[in-house]
PDB file of C-alpha atoms in Angstrom:
ATOM      1  CA  UNK A   1       2.464  20.907  -7.659  1.00 84.00           C
ATOM      2  CA  UNK A   2       1.627  17.938  -5.517  1.00 90.00           C
ATOM      3  CA  UNK A   3       3.945  15.843  -3.217  1.00 91.00           C
ATOM      4  CA  UNK A   4       2.829  12.410  -2.820  1.00 90.00           C
ATOM      5  CA  UNK A   5       4.043  10.344   0.054  1.00 92.00           C
ATOM      6  CA  UNK A   6       3.387   6.748  -0.283  1.00 92.00           C
ATOM      7  CA  UNK A   7       3.718   3.821   1.967  1.00 90.00           C
ATOM      8  CA  UNK A   8       1.604   0.757   2.209  1.00 88.00           C
ATOM      9  CA  UNK A   9       1.755   1.229   5.901  1.00 88.00           C
ATOM     10  CA  UNK A  10      -0.864   3.764   7.149  1.00 86.00           C
ATOM     11  CA  UNK A  11       0.622   3.790  10.862  1.00 88.00           C
ATOM     12  CA  UNK A  12       3.948   4.891   9.012  1.00 91.00           C
ATOM     13  CA  UNK A  13       2.266   7.963   6.999  1.00 91.00           C
ATOM     14  CA  UNK A  14       0.485   9.094  10.234  1.00 88.00           C
ATOM     15  CA  UNK A  15       3.763   9.363  11.609  1.00 91.00           C
ATOM     16  CA  UNK A  16       5.072  11.032   8.945  1.00 92.00           C
ATOM     17  CA  UNK A  17       2.264  13.714   8.730  1.00 89.00           C
ATOM     18  CA  UNK A  18       3.289  14.560  11.968  1.00 92.00           C
ATOM     19  CA  UNK A  19       6.812  14.773  11.324  1.00 95.00           C
ATOM     20  CA  UNK A  20       6.563  16.924   8.419  1.00 96.00           C
ATOM     21  CA  UNK A  21       4.386  19.054  10.153  1.00 96.00           C
ATOM     22  CA  UNK A  22       7.101  19.712  12.903  1.00 97.00           C
ATOM     23  CA  UNK A  23       9.748  19.992  10.528  1.00 98.00           C
ATOM     24  CA  UNK A  24       7.784  22.921   8.323  1.00 98.00           C
ATOM     25  CA  UNK A  25       7.065  24.463  11.665  1.00 98.00           C
ATOM     26  CA  UNK A  26      10.484  24.593  12.517  1.00 98.00           C
ATOM     27  CA  UNK A  27      11.710  26.123   9.216  1.00 98.00           C
ATOM     28  CA  UNK A  28       9.178  28.782   9.452  1.00 98.00           C
ATOM     29  CA  UNK A  29      10.124  29.775  12.856  1.00 98.00           C
ATOM     30  CA  UNK A  30      13.615  29.666  12.203  1.00 98.00           C
ATOM     31  CA  UNK A  31      12.866  31.768   9.020  1.00 98.00           C
ATOM     32  CA  UNK A  32      10.150  34.117  10.058  1.00 98.00           C
ATOM     33  CA  UNK A  33      11.952  37.419   8.727  1.00 97.00           C
ATOM     34  CA  UNK A  34      12.258  35.825   5.125  1.00 97.00           C
ATOM     35  CA  UNK A  35       8.574  34.648   5.337  1.00 97.00           C
ATOM     36  CA  UNK A  36       7.566  38.429   6.555  1.00 96.00           C
ATOM     37  CA  UNK A  37       9.157  39.510   3.178  1.00 96.00           C
ATOM     38  CA  UNK A  38       7.716  36.973   1.128  1.00 96.00           C
ATOM     39  CA  UNK A  39       4.156  37.331   2.428  1.00 96.00           C
ATOM     40  CA  UNK A  40       4.564  41.307   2.648  1.00 94.00           C
ATOM     41  CA  UNK A  41       1.995  41.946   0.196  1.00 95.00           C
ATOM     42  CA  UNK A  42      -0.689  39.978   2.014  1.00 94.00           C
ATOM     43  CA  UNK A  43      -2.191  42.577   4.707  1.00 92.00           C
ATOM     44  CA  UNK A  44      -4.450  40.015   6.328  1.00 94.00           C
ATOM     45  CA  UNK A  45      -1.261  38.170   7.638  1.00 94.00           C
ATOM     46  CA  UNK A  46      -0.190  40.316  10.542  1.00 94.00           C
ATOM     47  CA  UNK A  47       1.432  38.495  13.304  1.00 96.00           C
ATOM     48  CA  UNK A  48       4.015  36.000  13.160  1.00 97.00           C
ATOM     49  CA  UNK A  49       2.025  33.269  14.253  1.00 97.00           C
ATOM     50  CA  UNK A  50      -0.433  33.956  11.595  1.00 97.00           C
ATOM     51  CA  UNK A  51       2.220  34.017   9.050  1.00 97.00           C
ATOM     52  CA  UNK A  52       4.008  31.037  10.016  1.00 98.00           C
ATOM     53  CA  UNK A  53       0.385  29.116  10.464  1.00 97.00           C
ATOM     54  CA  UNK A  54      -0.574  30.126   6.391  1.00 97.00           C
ATOM     55  CA  UNK A  55       2.981  29.016   5.566  1.00 98.00           C
ATOM     56  CA  UNK A  56       2.846  25.476   7.482  1.00 98.00           C
ATOM     57  CA  UNK A  57      -0.773  25.091   6.317  1.00 97.00           C
ATOM     58  CA  UNK A  58       0.255  25.855   2.445  1.00 97.00           C
ATOM     59  CA  UNK A  59       2.955  23.678   2.708  1.00 97.00           C
ATOM     60  CA  UNK A  60       1.037  20.716   3.773  1.00 96.00           C
ATOM     61  CA  UNK A  61      -1.612  21.376   1.372  1.00 96.00           C
ATOM     62  CA  UNK A  62       0.665  20.119  -1.458  1.00 95.00           C
ATOM     63  CA  UNK A  63       1.000  16.830   0.371  1.00 94.00           C
ATOM     64  CA  UNK A  64      -0.852  13.501  -0.435  1.00 93.00           C
ATOM     65  CA  UNK A  65      -0.425  10.687   1.703  1.00 93.00           C
ATOM     66  CA  UNK A  66      -1.096   7.480  -0.097  1.00 92.00           C
ATOM     67  CA  UNK A  67      -1.090   3.788   0.625  1.00 92.00           C
ATOM     68  CA  UNK A  68      -1.537   2.671  -2.972  1.00 92.00           C
ATOM     69  CA  UNK A  69       2.057   1.946  -4.458  1.00 91.00           C
ATOM     70  CA  UNK A  70       0.209   2.285  -8.183  1.00 90.00           C
ATOM     71  CA  UNK A  71      -0.748   5.899  -7.310  1.00 90.00           C
ATOM     72  CA  UNK A  72       2.767   6.907  -8.207  1.00 92.00           C
ATOM     73  CA  UNK A  73       2.103   6.213 -11.751  1.00 91.00           C
ATOM     74  CA  UNK A  74       0.436   9.210 -12.283  1.00 91.00           C
ATOM     75  CA  UNK A  75       3.417  10.989 -10.900  1.00 93.00           C
ATOM     76  CA  UNK A  76       6.093  13.019 -12.981  1.00 94.00           C
ATOM     77  CA  UNK A  77       8.837  12.357 -10.950  1.00 95.00           C
ATOM     78  CA  UNK A  78       9.447   9.480  -8.494  1.00 94.00           C
ATOM     79  CA  UNK A  79      11.744   9.346  -5.605  1.00 94.00           C
ATOM     80  CA  UNK A  80      12.175   5.567  -4.939  1.00 93.00           C
ATOM     81  CA  UNK A  81      13.641   4.397  -1.130  1.00 89.00           C
ATOM     82  CA  UNK A  82      12.971   0.709  -0.682  1.00 90.00           C
ATOM     83  CA  UNK A  83      15.291  -1.928   0.665  1.00 92.00           C
ATOM     84  CA  UNK A  84      18.590  -2.324  -1.072  1.00 94.00           C
ATOM     85  CA  UNK A  85      17.309  -5.409  -3.006  1.00 95.00           C
ATOM     86  CA  UNK A  86      17.458  -5.752  -6.950  1.00 96.00           C
ATOM     87  CA  UNK A  87      14.030  -7.866  -7.066  1.00 96.00           C
ATOM     88  CA  UNK A  88      12.140  -5.671  -4.719  1.00 95.00           C
ATOM     89  CA  UNK A  89      13.246  -2.466  -6.519  1.00 95.00           C
ATOM     90  CA  UNK A  90      12.481  -4.173 -10.117  1.00 96.00           C
ATOM     91  CA  UNK A  91       9.236  -5.253  -8.702  1.00 95.00           C
ATOM     92  CA  UNK A  92       8.256  -1.796  -7.311  1.00 95.00           C
ATOM     93  CA  UNK A  93       9.452  -0.050 -10.507  1.00 96.00           C
ATOM     94  CA  UNK A  94       7.120  -2.139 -12.831  1.00 95.00           C
ATOM     95  CA  UNK A  95       4.129  -1.275 -10.701  1.00 94.00           C
ATOM     96  CA  UNK A  96       4.832   2.305 -10.556  1.00 94.00           C
ATOM     97  CA  UNK A  97       6.403   3.099 -14.288  1.00 94.00           C
ATOM     98  CA  UNK A  98       4.576   4.951 -17.027  1.00 93.00           C
ATOM     99  CA  UNK A  99       5.873   6.457 -20.351  1.00 93.00           C
ATOM    100  CA  UNK A 100       5.720   9.875 -18.522  1.00 92.00           C
ATOM    101  CA  UNK A 101       7.621   9.309 -15.251  1.00 95.00           C
ATOM    102  CA  UNK A 102      10.885   9.334 -14.226  1.00 96.00           C
ATOM    103  CA  UNK A 103      12.350   7.472 -11.422  1.00 96.00           C
ATOM    104  CA  UNK A 104      14.877   8.687  -9.098  1.00 95.00           C
ATOM    105  CA  UNK A 105      16.405   5.670  -6.804  1.00 94.00           C
ATOM    106  CA  UNK A 106      18.337   5.839  -3.397  1.00 90.00           C
ATOM    107  CA  UNK A 107      20.610   2.546  -4.498  1.00 88.00           C
ATOM    108  CA  UNK A 108      24.129   2.433  -3.656  1.00 88.00           C
ATOM    109  CA  UNK A 109      25.088  -0.990  -4.651  1.00 93.00           C
ATOM    110  CA  UNK A 110      23.013  -1.838  -7.515  1.00 95.00           C
ATOM    111  CA  UNK A 111      24.118  -0.721 -10.987  1.00 96.00           C
ATOM    112  CA  UNK A 112      21.387   1.790 -12.522  1.00 95.00           C
ATOM    113  CA  UNK A 113      22.113   0.441 -15.790  1.00 96.00           C
ATOM    114  CA  UNK A 114      20.963  -2.962 -14.737  1.00 96.00           C
ATOM    115  CA  UNK A 115      17.620  -1.542 -12.783  1.00 96.00           C
ATOM    116  CA  UNK A 116      16.966   0.027 -15.928  1.00 96.00           C
ATOM    117  CA  UNK A 117      17.081  -3.028 -18.152  1.00 97.00           C
ATOM    118  CA  UNK A 118      15.499  -5.554 -15.684  1.00 97.00           C
ATOM    119  CA  UNK A 119      12.527  -3.160 -15.128  1.00 96.00           C
ATOM    120  CA  UNK A 120      12.497  -1.807 -18.618  1.00 95.00           C
ATOM    121  CA  UNK A 121      12.222   1.673 -17.668  1.00 96.00           C
ATOM    122  CA  UNK A 122      13.803   2.975 -21.211  1.00 95.00           C
ATOM    123  CA  UNK A 123      16.253   5.182 -19.671  1.00 96.00           C
ATOM    124  CA  UNK A 124      13.853   6.984 -17.304  1.00 95.00           C
ATOM    125  CA  UNK A 125      15.952   6.033 -14.013  1.00 95.00           C
TER     126      UNK A 125
END
């Protein structure tokens, strides 16, 4: 699997990559005992630092940072988090929707049924 993180602003993606690395590193450091058990059958990973770096690198290897919104069309599952504006959400959904993907939205005030209808998502939201 891959995790595609999309933002049209490249500076936001740069910041996001640094943030993700810091959060994954923090998780690994707090959970080193769990990671030691998980990687127990890998004799080349001996020190805590090696295990942590291997985990962080592996986690970041699945992340794809992209600025083209349309790249979400190839994803099976899309989590949307744009401004709470029906026109903006519908416009985005029309750009990223494909018959094979499902869209999750963070909306709290716009009815899902309305978004589904306006963006013609065929109940994939």
